[in-house]
């Protein structure tokens, strides 16, 4: 099988790392722009949030919220794509799954 390179632009957005890659895939598939924070706003913060503001009392706050799995389930219907979650696996296993999805054309539809 020949090597295929799939280019998906990535635009970083502070504090949205748990959902920003999904935003990139959505924009790649649909050609529609959505603001950087949109995925996080629609689903609520996932898992863990740490806020630091020296001018506030208290200056640091920590919040635990829904699990990342629930976070993704909360946005599937909004963006109309299925998110497959495989927990407790190694990075090489996850990378292999991503490569298979690319080969199937899952990111191209």
Backbone as a printed PyTorch tensor [residue, N CA C, xyz], in Angstrom:
tensor([[[  0.8480,  -1.1730,   0.0000],
         [  0.0000,   0.0000,   0.0000],
         [  0.8940,   1.2370,   0.0000]],

        [[  0.6080,   2.1830,  -0.8930],
         [  1.3780,   3.4130,  -0.9520],
         [  1.0870,   4.3170,   0.2280]],

        [[  2.0240,   5.1850,   0.4940],
         [  1.8380,   6.1080,   1.6120],
         [  0.8810,   7.2210,   1.2240]],

        [[ -0.0670,   7.4900,   2.1150],
         [ -1.0140,   8.5880,   1.8960],
         [ -0.8030,   9.6230,   2.9760]],

        [[ -0.8160,  10.8590,   2.5720],
         [ -0.6850,  11.9390,   3.5410],
         [ -1.9860,  12.7100,   3.5490]],

        [[ -2.5530,  12.8410,   4.7180],
         [ -3.8060,  13.5660,   4.8870],
         [ -3.4910,  14.8430,   5.6470]],

        [[ -3.7590,  15.9740,   5.0270],
         [ -3.4900,  17.2470,   5.6870],
         [ -4.7770,  17.8270,   6.2370]],

        [[ -4.8060,  17.9760,   7.5410],
         [ -5.9210,  18.6260,   8.2210],
         [ -5.3210,  19.7770,   9.0010]],

        [[ -5.7650,  20.9870,   8.6960],
         [ -5.2030,  22.1320,   9.4070],
         [ -5.6210,  22.0810,  10.8740]],

        [[ -4.7250,  22.5570,  11.7120],
         [ -5.0060,  22.5840,  13.1490],
         [ -4.8000,  24.0000,  13.6440]],

        [[ -5.8010,  24.5310,  14.2970],
         [ -5.6870,  25.8740,  14.8560],
         [ -5.8150,  25.7700,  16.3690]],

        [[ -4.7120,  25.9370,  17.0820],
         [ -4.7450,  25.8170,  18.5360],
         [ -5.6880,  26.8340,  19.1780]],

        [[ -6.3020,  26.4280,  20.2540],
         [ -7.1800,  27.3040,  21.0300],
         [ -6.9580,  26.9500,  22.4970]],

        [[ -6.5080,  27.9050,  23.2720],
         [ -6.1690,  27.6450,  24.6770],
         [ -7.2840,  26.9480,  25.4410]],

        [[ -6.8870,  25.9710,  26.2350],
         [ -7.7560,  25.2600,  27.1770],
         [ -8.8330,  24.4030,  26.5140]],

        [[ -8.7230,  24.1200,  25.2360],
         [ -9.7440,  23.3040,  24.5670],
         [ -9.1550,  22.0310,  23.9810]],

        [[ -8.0270,  21.5800,  24.5000],
         [ -7.3260,  20.4550,  23.8860],
         [ -8.1510,  19.1720,  23.8450]],

        [[ -9.0850,  18.9880,  24.7610],
         [ -9.8670,  17.7540,  24.7510],
         [-10.8840,  17.7120,  23.6230]],

        [[-11.1590,  18.8390,  23.0010],
         [-12.1720,  18.8650,  21.9430],
         [-11.6980,  19.5420,  20.6690]],

        [[-10.5750,  20.2210,  20.7030],
         [-10.1610,  21.0180,  19.5550],
         [ -9.8330,  20.1750,  18.3270]],

        [[ -9.3010,  18.9840,  18.5100],
         [ -9.0370,  18.1080,  17.3650],
         [-10.3220,  17.6900,  16.6730]],

        [[-11.3850,  17.4940,  17.4510],
         [-12.6900,  17.1720,  16.8620],
         [-13.1820,  18.3340,  16.0140]],

        [[-12.9330,  19.5530,  16.4760],
         [-13.2920,  20.7530,  15.7130],
         [-12.5480,  20.7640,  14.3750]],

        [[-11.2610,  20.4340,  14.4130],
         [-10.4700,  20.3970,  13.1800],
         [-11.0490,  19.4040,  12.1780]],

        [[-11.4070,  18.2080,  12.6540],
         [-11.9760,  17.1850,  11.7680],
         [-13.3170,  17.6530,  11.2170]],

        [[-14.1530,  18.2430,  12.0720],
         [-15.4620,  18.7470,  11.6280],
         [-15.2840,  19.7890,  10.5240]],

        [[-14.3870,  20.7450,  10.7290],
         [-14.1930,  21.7940,   9.7230],
         [-13.6110,  21.2130,   8.4380]],

        [[-12.7390,  20.2090,   8.5670],
         [-12.1670,  19.5640,   7.3870],
         [-13.2460,  18.8500,   6.5730]],

        [[-14.1370,  18.1400,   7.2690],
         [-15.1810,  17.3700,   6.5810],
         [-16.2600,  18.2520,   5.9730]],

        [[-16.6240,  19.3410,   6.6510],
         [-17.7660,  20.1450,   6.2110],
         [-17.3770,  21.4190,   5.4830]],

        [[-16.1560,  21.8820,   5.6890],
         [-15.7490,  23.1540,   5.1120],
         [-16.3380,  24.3470,   5.8490]],

        [[-16.9640,  24.1080,   6.9730],
         [-17.5850,  25.1790,   7.7640],
         [-16.6870,  25.5610,   8.9310]],

        [[-16.5640,  26.8540,   9.1490],
         [-15.7750,  27.3620,  10.2710],
         [-16.6280,  27.4110,  11.5370]],

        [[-16.0430,  26.9980,  12.6420],
         [-16.6830,  27.2080,  13.9450],
         [-15.6190,  27.7690,  14.8870]],

        [[-16.0040,  28.6580,  15.8080],
         [-15.0300,  29.2600,  16.7250],
         [-14.3060,  28.2120,  17.5660]],

        [[-13.1020,  28.5530,  17.9910],
         [-12.2630,  27.6260,  18.7360],
         [-12.8870,  27.0410,  19.9790]],

        [[-13.6580,  27.8270,  20.6940],
         [-14.2330,  27.3620,  21.9550],
         [-15.5580,  26.6350,  21.7770]],

        [[-16.0770,  26.5740,  20.5660],
         [-17.4320,  26.0780,  20.3320],
         [-17.6570,  24.6540,  20.8520]],

        [[-16.7460,  23.7380,  20.5710],
         [-16.9280,  22.3590,  21.0270],
         [-17.0180,  22.2860,  22.5490]],

        [[-16.1700,  23.0520,  23.2270],
         [-16.1860,  23.0360,  24.6880],
         [-17.4670,  23.6590,  25.2300]],

        [[-17.9300,  24.7130,  24.5910],
         [-19.1480,  25.3830,  25.0470],
         [-20.3510,  24.4620,  24.9100]],

        [[-20.4600,  23.7680,  23.7720],
         [-21.6000,  22.8840,  23.5480],
         [-21.6560,  21.7270,  24.5330]],

        [[-20.5220,  21.2200,  24.9180],
         [-20.5110,  20.0130,  25.7350],
         [-20.2020,  20.2620,  27.2060]],

        [[-19.7970,  21.4330,  27.5480],
         [-19.3840,  21.7030,  28.9210],
         [-17.9410,  21.2840,  29.0910]],

        [[-17.2890,  21.7990,  30.0900],
         [-15.8970,  21.4130,  30.3190],
         [-15.8060,  19.9360,  30.6540]],

        [[-14.7610,  19.3120,  30.1950],
         [-14.6050,  17.8790,  30.4040],
         [-13.5660,  17.5860,  31.4740]],

        [[-13.8840,  16.6680,  32.3400],
         [-12.9390,  16.0420,  33.2400],
         [-12.3510,  16.9640,  34.3020]],

        [[-11.5100,  17.8980,  33.9280],
         [-10.7610,  18.6650,  34.9100],
         [-10.5210,  20.0710,  34.3810]],

        [[-10.7700,  21.0660,  35.2180],
         [-10.5260,  22.4520,  34.8320],
         [ -9.7470,  23.1250,  35.9570]],

        [[ -8.6750,  23.7970,  35.5840],
         [ -7.8640,  24.5380,  36.5430],
         [ -7.8620,  25.9970,  36.1060]],

        [[ -8.3660,  26.8840,  36.9570],
         [ -8.4090,  28.3100,  36.6480],
         [ -7.4630,  29.0560,  37.5810]],

        [[ -6.6520,  29.9360,  36.9860],
         [ -5.7020,  30.7080,  37.7760],
         [ -5.8850,  32.1820,  37.4280]],

        [[ -6.2160,  32.9870,  38.4310],
         [ -6.3730,  34.4220,  38.2440],
         [ -5.9800,  35.0860,  39.5560]],

        [[ -4.8080,  35.6800,  39.5830],
         [ -4.2580,  36.2450,  40.8200],
         [ -5.1200,  37.3740,  41.3850]],

        [[ -5.9700,  37.9870,  40.5700],
         [ -6.7990,  39.0990,  41.0420],
         [ -8.1080,  38.6420,  41.6770]],

        [[ -8.4010,  37.3550,  41.6000],
         [ -9.6500,  36.8260,  42.1620],
         [ -9.4100,  36.1790,  43.5200]],

        [[-10.4790,  36.0000,  44.2680],
         [-10.4180,  35.2840,  45.5450],
         [-11.3560,  34.0900,  45.4440]],

        [[-10.8790,  32.8810,  45.5440],
         [ -9.4780,  32.4900,  45.6440],
         [ -8.7820,  32.6380,  44.2860]],

        [[ -7.4510,  32.7990,  44.3050],
         [ -6.7300,  33.0130,  43.0460],
         [ -6.6320,  31.7720,  42.1610]],

        [[ -6.8490,  30.6000,  42.7390],
         [ -6.7990,  29.3580,  41.9550],
         [ -8.0120,  28.5100,  42.3010]],

        [[ -8.6180,  27.9390,  41.2650],
         [ -9.7860,  27.0810,  41.4840],
         [ -9.6470,  25.8240,  40.6370]],

        [[-10.1210,  24.7130,  41.1600],
         [-10.0940,  23.4400,  40.4480],
         [-11.5090,  22.8800,  40.4190]],

        [[-11.9190,  22.3780,  39.2480],
         [-13.2410,  21.7800,  39.0940],
         [-13.0930,  20.4040,  38.4590]],

        [[-13.8180,  19.4430,  38.9800],
         [-13.9140,  18.1390,  38.3410],
         [-15.3250,  18.0190,  37.8030]],

        [[-15.4440,  17.6000,  36.5670],
         [-16.7650,  17.5100,  35.9550],
         [-16.9410,  16.1500,  35.3070]],

        [[-17.7740,  16.0990,  34.2920],
         [-18.0460,  14.8350,  33.6160],
         [-16.7740,  14.2180,  33.0540]],

        [[-16.8250,  12.9280,  32.8200],
         [-15.6730,  12.2590,  32.2260],
         [-15.5420,  12.6610,  30.7640]],

        [[-14.3600,  12.4670,  30.2280],
         [-14.1190,  12.8020,  28.8290],
         [-15.0380,  12.0020,  27.9090]],

        [[-15.3080,  10.7590,  28.2860],
         [-16.2050,   9.9140,  27.5010],
         [-17.6000,  10.5460,  27.4230]],

        [[-18.1170,  11.0040,  28.5460],
         [-19.4190,  11.6840,  28.5590],
         [-19.3710,  12.9920,  27.7830]],

        [[-18.2590,  13.6810,  27.8910],
         [-18.0550,  14.9340,  27.1630],
         [-18.2300,  14.7080,  25.6570]],

        [[-17.5830,  13.6970,  25.1290],
         [-17.6880,  13.4140,  23.6970],
         [-19.0880,  12.9450,  23.3150]],

        [[-19.7020,  12.1370,  24.1550],
         [-21.0710,  11.6800,  23.8710],
         [-22.0280,  12.8710,  23.7840]],

        [[-21.7460,  13.9090,  24.5690],
         [-22.6050,  15.0840,  24.5860],
         [-22.5530,  15.9210,  23.3220]],

        [[-21.5110,  15.7530,  22.5170],
         [-21.4180,  16.5550,  21.2950],
         [-21.6250,  15.7540,  20.0140]],

        [[-21.7330,  14.4450,  20.1060],
         [-21.9220,  13.6290,  18.8960],
         [-23.1280,  14.0750,  18.0840]],

        [[-24.2630,  14.2530,  18.7400],
         [-25.4820,  14.5930,  18.0010],
         [-25.4370,  16.0160,  17.4430]],

        [[-24.6890,  16.8950,  18.0730],
         [-24.6030,  18.2740,  17.5940],
         [-23.8620,  18.3300,  16.2630]],

        [[-22.7500,  17.6160,  16.1710],
         [-21.9130,  17.6770,  14.9790],
         [-22.1190,  16.5040,  14.0340]],

        [[-23.0260,  15.6340,  14.3870],
         [-23.4340,  14.5130,  13.5340],
         [-22.2870,  13.6100,  13.1070]],

        [[-21.4430,  13.2620,  14.0530],
         [-20.4930,  12.2020,  13.7720],
         [-20.2880,  11.3540,  14.9990]],

        [[-19.9420,  10.1000,  14.7470],
         [-19.7740,   9.1050,  15.7970],
         [-18.3440,   9.1530,  16.2980]],

        [[-18.1930,   9.1920,  17.6000],
         [-16.8700,   9.2070,  18.2050],
         [-16.6470,   7.8540,  18.8680]],

        [[-15.6540,   7.1200,  18.3870],
         [-15.3300,   5.8130,  18.9580],
         [-14.2900,   5.9960,  20.0500]],

        [[-14.5940,   5.5000,  21.2340],
         [-13.7030,   5.6630,  22.3770],
         [-13.1310,   4.3090,  22.7630]],

        [[-11.8220,   4.2430,  22.8050],
         [-11.1160,   3.0430,  23.2410],
         [-10.2560,   3.4420,  24.4280]],

        [[-10.6240,   3.0300,  25.6160],
         [ -9.9110,   3.4310,  26.8280],
         [ -8.9570,   2.3410,  27.2910]],

        [[ -7.9100,   2.7650,  27.9840],
         [ -6.9820,   1.8270,  28.5970],
         [ -6.0700,   1.1200,  27.6160]],

        [[ -5.8100,   1.7250,  26.4790],
         [ -4.9230,   1.1090,  25.4890],
         [ -3.6310,   1.9110,  25.3690]],

        [[ -2.6560,   1.3560,  24.6830],
         [ -1.3670,   2.0140,  24.5140],
         [ -1.4110,   3.0080,  23.3550]],

        [[ -0.4220,   3.8990,  23.3090],
         [ -0.3410,   4.8470,  22.2060],
         [ -0.1620,   4.1380,  20.8620]],

        [[  0.7190,   3.1280,  20.7490],
         [  0.8400,   2.4290,  19.4630],
         [ -0.4850,   1.8090,  19.0050]],

        [[ -1.2740,   1.2840,  19.9360],
         [ -2.5770,   0.7260,  19.5870],
         [ -3.4810,   1.8250,  19.0330]],

        [[ -3.5200,   2.9770,  19.7240],
         [ -4.3600,   4.0970,  19.2810],
         [ -3.9090,   4.6150,  17.9210]],

        [[ -2.6050,   4.7320,  17.7160],
         [ -2.0830,   5.2130,  16.4370],
         [ -2.4680,   4.2740,  15.3060]],

        [[ -2.4200,   2.9770,  15.5610],
         [ -2.8270,   1.9920,  14.5630],
         [ -4.3020,   2.1640,  14.1950]],

        [[ -5.1640,   2.4240,  15.1880],
         [ -6.5880,   2.6540,  14.9100],
         [ -6.7930,   3.8980,  14.0510]],

        [[ -6.0630,   4.9580,  14.3640],
         [ -6.1770,   6.1920,  13.5760],
         [ -5.7480,   5.9380,  12.1320]],

        [[ -4.6540,   5.2200,  11.9450],
         [ -4.1850,   4.9110,  10.5900],
         [ -5.2270,   4.1100,   9.8150]],

        [[ -5.8750,   3.1580,  10.4800],
         [ -6.9190,   2.3650,   9.8170],
         [ -8.0900,   3.2430,   9.3930]],

        [[ -8.4860,   4.1940,  10.2520],
         [ -9.5870,   5.0990,   9.9130],
         [ -9.2200,   5.9770,   8.7220]],

        [[ -7.9790,   6.4320,   8.6770],
         [ -7.5270,   7.2360,   7.5370],
         [ -7.5620,   6.3990,   6.2700]],

        [[ -7.0710,   5.1580,   6.3490],
         [ -7.0830,   4.2750,   5.1780],
         [ -8.4980,   3.9860,   4.6920]],

        [[ -9.4540,   3.8970,   5.6330],
         [-10.8550,   3.6720,   5.2470],
         [-11.4830,   4.9240,   4.6510]],

        [[-10.8270,   6.0620,   4.8400],
         [-11.3860,   7.3130,   4.3400],
         [-12.3360,   7.9760,   5.3090]],

        [[-12.3200,   7.5470,   6.5560],
         [-13.2550,   8.0830,   7.5450],
         [-13.1210,   9.5830,   7.7350]],

        [[-11.9130,  10.1090,   7.6200],
         [-11.7140,  11.5380,   7.8220],
         [-11.9920,  12.3430,   6.5600]],

        [[-12.1990,  11.6700,   5.4580],
         [-12.3820,  12.3670,   4.1850],
         [-13.8370,  12.6290,   3.8500]],

        [[-14.7630,  11.9500,   4.5020],
         [-16.1730,  12.0960,   4.1570],
         [-16.7170,  13.4200,   4.5710]]])
